[in-house]
Structure formats: C-alpha cells, structure tokens
Coordinates of N, CA and C in Angstrom, one line a residue:
M5 N 99.4 94.7 111.5 CA 97.9 95.2 110.4 C 97.4 93.9 110.1
L6 N 97.6 92.8 109.5 CA 97.3 91.6 109.4 C 96.0 91.2 110.7
M7 N 96.3 91.2 111.8 CA 95.5 90.7 112.8 C 94.4 91.7 112.6
F8 N 94.2 92.9 112.3 CA 93.0 93.7 112.3 C 92.5 93.8 110.8
N9 N 92.8 93.0 110.1 CA 92.3 93.1 108.7 C 92.3 94.3 107.9
V10 N 93.4 95.3 108.1 CA 93.6 96.6 107.7 C 94.5 96.4 106.3
P11 N 94.2 96.9 105.4 CA 94.9 96.9 104.2 C 96.1 97.6 104.3
Y12 N 97.1 97.3 104.1 CA 98.3 98.2 104.5 C 99.5 98.1 103.2
Y13 N 100.3 99.1 103.0 CA 101.2 99.1 101.9 C 102.5 99.5 102.3
L14 N 103.5 98.9 101.8 CA 105.0 99.6 102.1 C 105.2 100.5 101.0
I15 N 105.5 101.8 101.7 CA 105.8 103.1 101.1 C 107.3 103.4 101.1
G16 N 107.6 104.5 100.5 CA 109.2 105.3 100.8 C 110.2 104.5 100.1
A17 N 111.4 104.6 100.4 CA 112.5 104.2 100.0 C 112.7 102.6 100.0
N18 N 111.9 102.0 101.0 CA 112.2 100.3 100.8 C 111.1 99.8 99.9
A19 N 110.2 100.9 99.9 CA 109.1 100.2 98.3 C 110.0 100.4 97.0
I20 N 110.8 101.3 97.0 CA 111.6 101.4 95.9 C 112.9 100.4 95.8
A21 N 113.4 100.2 96.9 CA 114.4 99.4 96.8 C 113.9 97.5 96.7
L22 N 112.5 97.5 97.0 CA 112.3 96.3 96.6 C 111.9 96.2 95.0
H23 N 111.5 97.2 94.3 CA 111.0 97.0 92.9 C 112.7 96.7 92.3
L24 N 113.6 97.5 92.6 CA 114.9 97.7 92.1 C 115.3 95.9 92.3
L25 N 115.4 95.5 93.5 CA 116.1 94.3 93.8 C 115.3 93.2 93.0
Q26 N 114.2 93.7 92.6 CA 113.6 92.5 91.8 C 114.0 92.3 90.3
Q27 N 114.7 93.5 90.0 CA 115.4 93.7 88.8 C 116.9 93.3 88.8
G28 N 117.4 92.7 89.9 CA 118.9 92.6 90.3 C 119.5 93.8 90.5
I29 N 119.0 95.0 90.8 CA 119.7 96.1 90.8 C 119.6 96.6 92.5
K30 N 121.0 96.9 92.9 CA 121.4 97.2 94.2 C 120.6 98.6 94.8
P31 N 119.9 98.8 95.7 CA 119.5 100.4 96.2 C 120.6 100.9 96.3
G32 N 120.3 102.4 96.2 CA 121.7 103.1 96.5 C 121.4 103.9 98.0
R33 N 120.4 103.8 98.3 CA 120.3 104.3 99.6 C 119.6 103.3 100.7
A34 N 120.5 103.4 101.6 CA 119.8 102.1 102.8 C 119.2 102.9 103.9
T35 N 118.2 102.7 104.1 CA 117.5 103.0 105.5 C 116.6 101.9 106.4
K36 N 116.7 102.4 107.6 CA 115.8 101.5 108.6 C 114.6 102.1 109.1
D37 N 114.3 103.3 108.3 CA 113.0 103.9 108.4 C 112.1 103.5 107.6
I38 N 111.1 102.8 108.2 CA 110.3 101.8 107.2 C 108.9 102.6 107.6
D39 N 108.4 102.9 105.8 CA 106.8 103.7 106.0 C 105.9 102.6 105.7
F40 N 104.9 102.7 106.6 CA 103.6 101.9 106.0 C 102.4 102.7 106.1
A41 N 101.7 103.0 104.8 CA 100.4 103.1 104.7 C 99.3 102.5 104.9
I42 N 98.7 102.9 106.0 CA 97.4 102.2 106.4 C 96.0 102.5 106.1
M43 N 95.3 101.6 105.6 CA 94.0 102.2 105.2 C 92.8 101.8 106.4
I44 N 92.4 103.1 107.4 CA 91.4 102.9 108.2 C 90.5 104.0 108.4
T45 N 89.3 103.9 109.4 CA 88.2 104.6 109.6 C 88.4 105.5 110.4
S46 N 89.4 105.5 111.9 CA 89.1 106.3 112.6 C 90.3 106.1 113.4
I47 N 90.5 107.3 114.4 CA 92.0 107.2 115.3 C 91.9 106.4 116.2
T48 N 90.6 105.7 116.7 CA 90.5 104.5 117.5 C 91.2 103.3 117.0
D49 N 90.7 103.0 115.6 CA 91.4 101.9 115.0 C 93.1 102.1 115.1
F50 N 93.2 103.5 114.6 CA 94.8 103.6 114.7 C 95.5 103.1 116.3
E51 N 95.0 103.8 117.1 CA 95.3 103.5 118.3 C 95.4 102.2 118.8
N52 N 94.6 101.4 117.9 CA 94.3 99.8 118.6 C 95.4 99.4 117.8
I53 N 95.8 99.2 116.8 CA 97.2 99.2 116.2 C 98.2 99.6 116.7
V54 N 98.6 100.8 117.2 CA 99.6 101.2 118.1 C 99.8 100.3 119.4
S55 N 98.6 100.1 120.3 CA 98.8 99.3 121.0 C 99.3 97.6 121.4
E56 N 99.0 97.2 120.0 CA 99.0 96.2 119.4 C 100.8 95.7 119.5
L57 N 101.1 96.8 118.6 CA 102.7 96.9 118.3 C 103.5 97.0 119.4
E58 N 103.0 97.8 120.6 CA 103.6 98.2 121.9 C 103.7 96.8 122.4
K59 N 103.0 95.6 122.3 CA 103.3 94.4 122.8 C 104.6 93.8 122.3
Y60 N 105.1 94.1 121.1 CA 106.0 93.7 120.4 C 107.1 94.4 120.7
G61 N 107.2 95.3 121.7 CA 108.4 96.0 121.7 C 108.7 97.4 121.0
F62 N 107.5 97.9 120.3 CA 107.7 99.2 119.8 C 107.4 100.1 120.7
T63 N 107.9 101.5 120.7 CA 107.5 102.5 121.7 C 107.2 103.6 120.9
K64 N 106.5 104.5 121.3 CA 106.0 106.0 120.9 C 107.3 106.6 120.9
V65 N 106.9 107.4 119.9 CA 108.3 108.7 120.0 C 107.1 109.7 119.7
E66 N 107.9 111.4 119.4 CA 107.0 112.5 119.6 C 106.0 112.5 118.6
A67 N 106.2 112.1 117.6 CA 105.2 112.3 116.5 C 104.4 110.8 116.7
P68 N 103.0 110.9 116.9 CA 102.2 109.9 117.1 C 102.1 109.0 116.1
W69 N 102.3 109.0 114.8 CA 102.5 108.0 113.9 C 104.0 107.2 113.4
T70 N 104.8 107.5 114.7 CA 106.2 107.3 114.7 C 106.3 106.1 115.9
L71 N 106.8 105.0 115.4 CA 107.1 104.1 116.5 C 108.7 103.7 116.3
Y72 N 109.3 103.0 117.3 CA 110.7 102.4 117.3 C 110.8 101.3 118.2
H73 N 111.9 100.8 117.8 CA 112.1 99.2 118.4 C 113.3 99.4 118.6
S74 N 113.7 99.3 119.9 CA 115.3 99.5 120.5 C 116.2 98.5 119.9
A75 N 115.5 97.2 120.0 CA 116.3 95.7 119.9 C 116.9 95.7 118.4
Y76 N 116.1 96.2 117.5 CA 116.5 96.1 116.1 C 116.8 97.6 115.6
N77 N 116.5 98.6 116.2 CA 117.2 100.0 115.7 C 116.2 100.1 114.7
I78 N 114.9 100.0 114.4 CA 114.0 100.3 113.6 C 112.9 101.2 114.0
V79 N 112.9 102.0 113.0 CA 111.7 103.3 112.9 C 110.9 102.8 111.9
I80 N 109.5 102.7 112.2 CA 108.3 102.7 111.5 C 107.6 104.0 111.7
D81 N 106.8 104.6 110.4 CA 106.2 105.4 110.4 C 104.5 104.8 110.0
L82 N 103.8 104.8 110.8 CA 102.2 104.4 110.3 C 101.4 105.7 109.8
L83 N 101.3 105.6 108.6 CA 100.5 106.8 107.9 C 99.1 106.3 107.5
P84 N 98.2 106.9 108.4 CA 96.7 106.4 108.1 C 96.0 107.2 107.0
F85 N 95.4 106.6 106.3 CA 94.4 107.4 105.3 C 93.2 106.6 105.1
G86 N 92.4 107.3 104.1 CA 91.2 106.4 104.1 C 89.9 107.5 104.7
E87 N 89.1 106.5 105.0 CA 87.9 107.3 105.7 C 88.3 108.3 107.0
I88 N 89.5 107.9 107.4 CA 89.9 108.9 108.4 C 90.4 110.0 108.2
E89 N 90.5 110.6 107.0 CA 91.2 111.5 106.1 C 89.8 112.8 106.2
Q90 N 90.4 114.0 106.2 CA 89.6 115.0 106.3 C 90.3 115.9 105.2
N91 N 90.1 116.5 103.9 CA 90.6 117.1 103.0 C 92.2 116.5 102.9
S92 N 92.1 115.4 102.7 CA 93.5 115.1 102.6 C 94.6 115.0 103.8
R93 N 94.0 115.2 105.0 CA 94.8 115.1 106.2 C 94.2 114.2 107.4
V94 N 95.0 113.9 108.3 CA 94.7 113.3 109.6 C 95.0 113.9 110.7
N95 N 93.8 114.4 111.5 CA 93.8 115.1 112.7 C 94.3 114.2 114.0
F96 N 95.3 114.3 114.7 CA 95.8 113.5 115.7 C 95.5 114.4 117.1
N97 N 95.8 115.4 117.3 CA 95.9 116.0 118.6 C 96.4 117.4 118.6
E98 N 96.2 118.1 119.6 CA 96.5 119.6 119.3 C 97.9 119.7 118.8
K99 N 98.9 118.9 119.2 CA 100.4 119.2 119.0 C 100.5 119.0 117.6
F100 N 100.1 117.9 117.0 CA 100.2 117.2 116.1 C 98.8 117.4 115.2
V101 N 98.3 118.3 114.6 CA 97.3 119.0 114.1 C 96.8 117.9 113.2
D102 N 98.0 117.4 112.2 CA 97.4 117.0 111.0 C 98.7 116.4 110.5
L103 N 98.5 115.3 109.8 CA 99.4 114.7 108.6 C 98.9 114.6 107.0
H104 N 99.7 115.3 106.4 CA 99.5 115.5 104.8 C 99.4 113.9 104.4
V105 N 98.3 113.6 103.9 CA 98.7 112.3 103.2 C 97.7 112.5 101.8
L106 N 98.1 113.6 101.2 CA 97.4 113.9 99.8 C 98.1 112.7 98.8
G107 N 97.4 112.0 98.0 CA 97.9 111.0 97.0 C 97.8 109.9 97.5
F108 N 97.6 109.6 98.5 CA 97.9 108.1 99.0 C 96.6 107.1 98.5
K109 N 95.3 107.5 98.4 CA 94.3 106.9 97.9 C 94.1 106.6 96.3
E110 N 94.9 107.7 95.9 CA 94.8 107.6 94.3 C 95.9 106.7 93.9
V111 N 97.0 106.5 94.6 CA 98.3 105.8 94.1 C 98.1 104.4 94.9
L112 N 97.7 104.3 95.7 CA 97.7 102.8 96.5 C 96.1 102.0 96.0
E113 N 95.4 102.3 94.9 CA 94.2 102.1 94.7 C 94.8 100.7 93.8
K114 N 95.7 101.0 93.2 CA 96.2 99.8 92.4 C 97.6 99.2 92.7
P115 N 97.9 98.9 93.8 CA 99.3 98.3 94.2 C 99.8 97.2 93.5
N116 N 101.3 97.4 93.4 CA 101.7 96.1 93.1 C 102.0 95.1 94.5
K117 N 102.0 94.0 93.9 CA 102.3 92.8 94.9 C 103.7 92.3 94.9
I118 N 104.3 92.2 95.9 CA 105.4 91.5 96.0 C 105.6 90.4 97.2
E119 N 105.8 89.1 96.9 CA 106.2 88.2 97.8 C 107.5 88.2 98.4
I120 N 107.6 88.4 99.9 CA 108.4 88.2 100.7 C 108.5 87.2 101.6
E121 N 109.4 85.9 101.4 CA 109.1 85.0 102.4 C 108.0 84.6 103.0
E122 N 107.4 84.0 101.6 CA 106.0 83.5 101.5 C 104.8 84.6 102.1
K123 N 105.0 85.7 102.1 CA 104.1 86.7 102.6 C 104.2 87.8 101.7
I124 N 102.7 88.3 101.0 CA 102.6 89.4 100.1 C 102.9 90.4 100.7
T125 N 103.6 91.5 100.3 CA 103.6 92.7 100.7 C 103.0 93.6 99.3
Q126 N 102.3 94.9 99.7 CA 101.8 95.7 98.6 C 102.5 96.8 98.8
I127 N 103.1 97.2 97.4 CA 103.5 98.5 97.4 C 103.0 99.4 96.3
P128 N 103.4 100.7 96.2 CA 103.0 101.3 94.8 C 104.0 101.1 93.9
S129 N 103.4 101.5 92.6 CA 104.0 100.9 91.2 C 105.2 102.3 91.3
L130 N 106.1 102.1 90.8 CA 107.6 103.2 90.6 C 106.7 104.7 90.2
P131 N 105.7 104.7 89.0 CA 105.1 105.9 88.7 C 104.7 106.5 89.9
G132 N 104.1 105.6 90.8 CA 103.2 106.3 91.7 C 103.9 106.7 92.7
M133 N 105.1 106.1 92.9 CA 106.1 106.2 94.0 C 106.7 108.0 93.5
V134 N 106.7 108.3 92.3 CA 107.5 109.2 92.0 C 106.0 110.3 92.5
I135 N 104.8 110.1 92.1 CA 104.0 111.1 92.5 C 103.7 111.3 93.9
L136 N 103.9 110.3 95.0 CA 104.1 110.4 96.5 C 105.3 111.5 96.8
K137 N 106.2 110.9 96.0 CA 107.6 111.8 96.5 C 107.5 113.4 96.4
L138 N 107.1 113.7 95.2 CA 106.7 115.1 94.8 C 106.0 115.8 95.8
I139 N 105.0 115.0 96.0 CA 103.8 115.5 96.7 C 104.8 115.9 98.6
S140 N 105.3 114.7 98.8 CA 105.8 114.8 100.4 C 107.1 116.0 100.1
W141 N 107.5 116.0 99.1 CA 109.0 117.1 98.8 C 108.3 118.5 99.0
S142 N 107.3 118.4 98.2 CA 106.5 119.9 97.9 C 105.9 120.2 99.4
D143 N 105.7 119.3 100.1 CA 105.4 119.8 101.7 C 106.3 120.4 102.3
R144 N 107.3 119.9 102.4 CA 108.4 120.3 103.2 C 109.8 120.4 102.5
P145 N 110.2 121.0 101.2 CA 111.3 120.8 100.6 C 112.7 121.1 101.4
E146 N 112.3 121.8 102.6 CA 113.8 122.2 103.2 C 114.2 120.7 103.9
E147 N 113.3 120.0 104.2 CA 113.4 118.7 105.0 C 113.6 117.1 104.3
R148 N 113.0 117.5 103.0 CA 112.7 116.2 102.3 C 113.5 116.0 101.1
G149 N 114.9 116.2 101.2 CA 115.8 116.2 100.0 C 115.9 114.7 99.6
N150 N 115.7 113.8 100.5 CA 116.1 112.4 100.0 C 114.5 112.1 99.1
D151 N 113.7 112.8 98.9 CA 112.4 112.4 98.1 C 113.0 112.6 96.5
L152 N 113.9 113.5 96.7 CA 114.6 113.9 95.2 C 115.5 113.0 94.8
Y153 N 116.1 112.6 95.8 CA 116.9 111.5 95.6 C 116.4 110.2 95.1
D154 N 115.3 109.7 95.6 CA 114.7 108.7 95.2 C 114.1 108.9 94.0
I155 N 113.5 110.0 93.8 CA 112.8 110.1 92.2 C 113.9 110.0 91.3
L156 N 115.4 110.6 91.4 CA 116.3 110.4 90.6 C 116.5 108.8 90.3
K157 N 116.5 108.1 91.3 CA 117.0 106.6 91.6 C 116.1 106.0 90.6
I158 N 114.7 106.3 90.7 CA 113.6 105.5 89.8 C 113.9 106.0 88.4
I159 N 114.0 107.1 88.0 CA 114.5 107.6 86.6 C 115.7 107.0 86.1
E160 N 116.7 106.9 86.7 CA 117.9 106.2 86.4 C 117.7 104.6 86.3
N161 N 116.8 104.2 86.5 CA 116.6 102.6 86.6 C 115.5 102.3 85.7
Y162 N 114.8 103.1 85.5 CA 113.3 102.7 84.7 C 113.5 102.2 83.4
F163 N 114.3 102.8 82.6 CA 114.5 102.4 81.3 C 114.7 100.7 81.1
M164 N 115.8 100.4 81.7 CA 116.2 98.9 81.8 C 115.2 97.9 82.2
S165 N 114.7 98.5 83.6 CA 113.7 97.4 84.1 C 112.2 97.8 83.4
N166 N 112.1 98.5 82.6 CA 110.7 98.6 81.6 C 111.0 98.6 80.5
F167 N 112.0 97.8 80.0 CA 112.6 98.0 78.3 C 111.4 97.5 77.4
D168 N 111.2 96.4 77.6 CA 110.2 96.0 76.8 C 108.8 96.9 76.4
E169 N 108.2 97.3 77.7 CA 106.9 98.2 77.9 C 107.5 99.3 77.0
I170 N 108.5 99.6 77.1 CA 108.8 101.2 76.4 C 109.1 101.0 75.1
M171 N 109.7 100.1 74.3 CA 109.7 99.5 73.1 C 108.4 99.4 72.7
D172 N 107.4 98.5 73.4 CA 106.3 98.1 72.4 C 105.4 99.3 72.6
E173 N 105.3 99.8 73.7 CA 104.1 100.7 73.6 C 104.2 102.5 73.8
H174 N 105.9 102.8 74.0 CA 106.0 104.1 74.0 C 107.2 104.2 73.0
Y175 N 107.2 103.5 71.9 CA 108.2 104.0 70.8 C 108.3 105.2 70.3
D176 N 107.1 106.1 70.5 CA 107.1 107.1 69.5 C 108.2 108.0 70.3
V177 N 108.6 107.9 71.6 CA 109.4 109.2 72.4 C 110.8 108.5 72.2
L178 N 111.1 107.4 71.2 CA 112.6 107.2 71.0 C 112.9 107.9 70.0
P179 N 114.2 108.4 69.9 CA 114.8 109.7 69.3 C 115.0 109.2 67.5
D180 N 114.9 109.9 66.7 CA 115.4 109.5 65.4 C 116.8 109.2 65.1
E181 N 117.2 108.6 64.3 CA 118.5 108.1 64.1 C 119.7 109.1 64.3
E182 N 119.4 110.4 64.1 CA 120.1 111.7 64.0 C 120.3 112.1 65.4
E183 N 119.2 111.5 66.4 CA 119.3 112.5 67.5 C 119.9 111.4 68.6
E184 N 120.5 112.0 69.8 CA 121.2 111.5 70.7 C 120.0 110.4 71.3
F185 N 120.6 109.3 71.5 CA 119.9 108.1 72.4 C 120.2 108.5 73.9
D186 N 119.1 108.9 74.8 CA 119.5 108.9 76.2 C 118.5 108.7 76.8
Q187 N 118.7 107.3 77.6 CA 117.7 106.5 78.3 C 117.2 107.4 79.6
L188 N 117.7 108.3 80.1 CA 117.2 109.1 81.2 C 116.1 109.6 80.5
K189 N 116.3 110.6 79.5 CA 115.2 111.6 79.1 C 114.1 110.7 78.6
I190 N 114.2 109.3 77.8 CA 113.4 108.6 77.6 C 112.6 108.1 78.8
A191 N 113.2 107.9 79.8 CA 112.8 107.2 81.1 C 111.9 108.1 81.7
A192 N 112.4 109.4 81.8 CA 111.6 110.7 82.5 C 110.2 110.7 81.6
R193 N 110.3 110.8 80.4 CA 109.2 111.0 79.9 C 108.1 110.0 79.6
V194 N 108.6 108.8 79.8 CA 107.5 107.3 79.9 C 106.9 107.7 81.3
L195 N 108.1 107.9 82.5 CA 107.3 107.9 83.9 C 106.5 108.9 83.9
G196 N 106.5 110.0 83.5 CA 105.4 111.1 83.3 C 104.0 110.6 82.6
R197 N 104.0 109.7 81.8 CA 103.0 109.0 80.9 C 102.2 108.5 82.0
K198 N 103.1 107.4 82.6 CA 102.9 106.6 83.8 C 102.0 107.1 84.9
A199 N 102.9 108.2 85.2 CA 102.2 108.9 86.7 C 100.8 109.6 86.4
A200 N 100.8 109.9 85.3 CA 99.6 110.8 85.0 C 98.2 110.1 85.3
E201 N 98.2 109.0 85.3 CA 96.9 108.2 85.5 C 96.8 108.2 86.9
Y202 N 97.6 108.7 87.6 CA 97.3 108.9 89.3 C 96.7 110.3 89.6
I203 N 96.5 111.3 88.9 CA 96.3 112.4 88.8 C 94.9 113.0 88.3
Q204 N 94.5 111.7 87.6 CA 93.5 112.2 86.5 C 91.9 112.6 87.5
N205 N 91.8 111.6 88.6 CA 90.3 111.7 89.2 C 90.5 112.6 90.4
S206 N 91.5 113.2 90.7 CA 91.8 113.8 91.7 C 92.3 115.5 91.4
A207 N 91.0 116.3 91.7 CA 91.8 117.5 91.4 C 93.1 118.4 92.3
P208 N 92.6 117.9 93.8 CA 94.0 118.5 94.5 C 95.2 117.9 94.2
V209 N 95.4 116.6 93.9 CA 96.3 115.8 93.4 C 97.1 116.3 92.3
K210 N 96.0 116.7 91.3 CA 96.5 117.4 89.8 C 97.1 118.6 90.1
K211 N 96.4 119.4 90.8 CA 96.8 120.7 91.4 C 98.1 120.9 91.9
R212 N 98.5 120.2 92.7 CA 99.6 120.2 93.5 C 100.8 119.6 92.5
I213 N 100.6 118.4 92.0 CA 101.8 118.0 90.9 C 102.0 119.2 90.0
E214 N 100.9 119.7 89.2 CA 101.1 120.4 88.0 C 101.8 121.9 88.8
E215 N 101.7 122.3 89.9 CA 102.2 123.8 90.5 C 103.5 123.2 90.7
T216 N 103.8 122.2 91.4 CA 105.4 121.8 92.0 C 106.3 121.7 90.4
L217 N 105.8 121.4 89.4 CA 106.2 121.0 88.3 C 106.3 122.4 87.5
E218 N 105.4 123.2 87.5 CA 105.6 124.5 87.0 C 106.4 125.2 87.4
N219 N 106.4 125.3 89.0 CA 107.4 126.2 89.7 C 108.6 125.7 89.7
N220 N 109.0 124.7 89.0 CA 110.7 124.2 88.9 C 110.8 123.9 87.7
A221 N 110.1 124.4 86.4 CA 110.5 124.0 85.2 C 110.5 125.5 84.4
I222 N 110.0 126.5 85.3 CA 110.5 127.9 84.4 C 111.9 128.2 84.0
S223 N 112.9 127.9 84.9 CA 114.3 128.0 83.9 C 115.2 126.9 84.9
P224 N 116.3 126.7 84.7 CA 117.3 125.9 85.4 C 117.6 126.1 86.5
D225 N 117.9 128.0 86.6 CA 118.4 128.7 87.6 C 117.4 128.8 89.1
T226 N 116.1 128.7 88.6 CA 115.2 128.9 89.7 C 114.5 127.3 90.1
S227 N 115.0 126.5 89.5 CA 114.5 124.9 90.0 C 115.2 124.2 91.0
E228 N 114.7 124.1 92.0 CA 115.1 123.4 93.2 C 115.5 122.1 93.2
I229 N 114.2 121.4 92.2 CA 114.6 120.0 91.8 C 115.7 119.6 90.8
A230 N 115.9 120.5 89.8 CA 117.0 120.3 88.8 C 118.6 120.6 89.8
R231 N 118.3 121.7 90.7 CA 119.5 122.0 91.2 C 120.2 120.8 92.2
N232 N 119.2 120.3 92.9 CA 119.5 119.0 93.9 C 119.9 117.8 92.8
W233 N 119.5 117.8 91.6 CA 119.6 116.4 90.9 C 121.2 116.7 90.2
A234 N 121.2 117.9 89.9 CA 122.7 118.3 89.5 C 124.0 118.3 90.5
Q235 N 123.5 118.5 91.8 CA 124.4 118.3 92.6 C 124.9 116.7 92.9
Q236 N 123.7 116.0 92.8 CA 123.8 114.8 93.2 C 124.7 114.1 92.2
K237 N 124.6 114.4 91.1 CA 125.2 113.5 89.9 C 126.4 114.4 89.3
Q238 N 126.6 115.6 89.7 CA 127.7 116.4 89.2 C 127.5 116.7 87.6
W239 N 126.1 117.0 87.4 CA 125.9 117.3 86.2 C 125.6 118.7 85.7
D240 N 125.4 119.2 84.7 CA 125.2 120.2 84.4 C 123.7 120.5 84.9
L241 N 123.4 121.8 85.1 CA 122.4 122.3 85.8 C 121.2 122.2 84.5
E242 N 121.6 122.6 83.2 CA 120.9 122.4 82.2 C 120.4 121.2 82.0
Y243 N 121.0 120.2 82.3 CA 120.8 118.8 81.7 C 119.8 118.3 82.7
A244 N 120.0 118.3 84.3 CA 119.0 117.8 85.1 C 117.7 118.6 84.7
H245 N 117.5 119.8 84.6 CA 116.4 120.5 84.0 C 115.9 120.0 83.0
V246 N 116.4 119.4 82.1 CA 116.2 118.9 80.8 C 115.2 117.7 81.3
L247 N 115.9 116.7 82.3 CA 115.2 115.7 82.6 C 113.7 115.8 83.3
L248 N 113.8 116.9 84.0 CA 112.6 117.4 84.6 C 111.4 117.8 83.6
E249 N 111.9 118.5 82.7 CA 110.9 119.0 81.5 C 110.5 117.7 80.7
N250 N 111.5 116.6 80.7 CA 110.8 115.4 80.1 C 109.8 114.7 81.0
F251 N 110.1 114.7 82.2 CA 108.9 114.1 82.9 C 107.5 115.1 82.9
K252 N 107.6 116.3 83.1 CA 106.9 117.5 82.7 C 105.8 116.9 81.5
M253 N 106.6 116.9 80.5 CA 106.2 116.7 79.2 C 105.1 115.5 79.1
G254 N 105.8 114.2 79.5 CA 105.0 112.9 79.8 C 103.9 113.2 80.3
L255 N 103.8 113.8 81.1 CA 102.8 114.0 82.2 C 101.3 114.9 81.5
F256 N 101.8 115.8 81.0 CA 100.8 116.7 80.3 C 100.5 116.3 79.0
E257 N 101.3 115.7 78.4 CA 100.8 115.3 77.1 C 99.6 114.0 76.9
I258 N 99.6 113.3 78.2 CA 98.7 112.5 78.4 C 97.4 113.2 79.2
N259 N 97.7 114.2 79.8 CA 96.6 115.0 80.6 C 95.9 115.7 79.2
N260 N 96.6 116.2 78.4 CA 96.1 116.7 77.2 C 95.1 116.1 76.4
K261 N 95.4 114.7 76.6 CA 94.5 113.8 75.7 C 93.1 113.5 76.1
K262 N 93.1 113.5 77.8 CA 92.0 113.0 78.1 C 90.8 114.2 77.8

C-alpha cells in the first residue's frame, strides 16, 4: 500500500498481539490470517492494489477482499473504507454485494503507531479494537466467535498494561477497602470509558454498540457474550455477565456526561 500512498492499518488478532507483545505478554491466539484496513476512494484503486500484490505471488480467493500466498501459507484480507463506502458498506460485485466496514473511520481516525523492523505500522487502540470486534461479531455471531475471545483477551491484560493510567485517571472505579479488588471488573469498566470516544460522533456506530450490549446485558441466561466467555474460562455465567455489565457501565457513564 505504501507504493500507492494509501493509508493502511493492521487490525484484528494480529494488531492485538502487537499490543500485548509490547507489554511482554505472549498472545494466546496465533493466526496467519492478516487483516488490513485500507483507506481508498474507489473500486479502481482497490483493484490496482490487488493487481500489484499479485505480482508478488498473492492470488485471489473467492471473496474479492481476500488474497492468499501459497509459499508463506498466509491469507490477507484487504478491507477498504473511506470515500469508497456507501452507508458503511463497500459494494464489489453482484455476488459479493457488500462488505460491512462500520466503525472503521471512527476507530482508525487516531491510530497507534508501532515500529516493526524499522517500519511504522498503524494499529487501532485496544478500546478501538473492542468496538470493531463487537461490531464484527454482531454482524455474524454464528461465525465470529473468535471476536469474543479477542475482546476477553484484551480485558484480561488491560489492567496491568495500563496500570499507571488507571491509577492516575480512573481511581474512582477502584473498590473501597471492604470490597473485593477485581482487576477484570476494573479493566472492563475503564475499557468502556475509553471505547466511548469512538461512538460519540457516529450515530450508526453508537446505535449498533448500544443495541449489542443491551441485548446481551438483559440477563446472564440470554447473553451470548457472557455464555461464550464463561465457556472459555470455565467461569460462572453470572461472573462473565458482570464483566460485560462493567464494560457497558463504563461506556454509558461517559455517554451520559456528554
């Protein structure tokens, strides 16, 4: 994408892994599927980038945004957004009518920059990744269970990787001496506060996130998110639901102050 002077961002599980590796944390889910969000203006621009990648050994697979390199056994998804969008969707052809890119513009407006082998890669913040993962999961919950795994991985590591910020700026969420000190509950609530900034200026993103959380926070028994987390960690369903409620609390308490 550099040769076309196109802004691009590493997203998905590999972006989360880079965040964790910077903190000395080994990522829990390895994947050779690499997701890039690319900011472009037209399908023609997209096709030019694909043609250039084909010169380096990448081949198209069924979905027009997916390419495969047999020598390295790597799959990459090129997910276009920006002026190419129409109502947060990208139209490709009759078979693949649209690709949902809701939230990309909002989350990638302020990316983090990470240096890899003297090259700069732009990735979303961890709260931004939670927003993208929630949207992606809500689009296809039957296929996107890994999104919930990734969100939980972020919650599990967020407290220690952001310890100073939490203590300095979010000390009000810390429990009293008589209350249990639970890092996961604190992390979930602070993540909600930090994620709130990405939904302030987009009614569609705000609506999707709020609907997804509301539908999953009614009760533990009806929460697909809580059930997934409980199964992953062998937790009580109620505890997994409490974590989701803390994230929702953080998100909505910031919204209510706006």
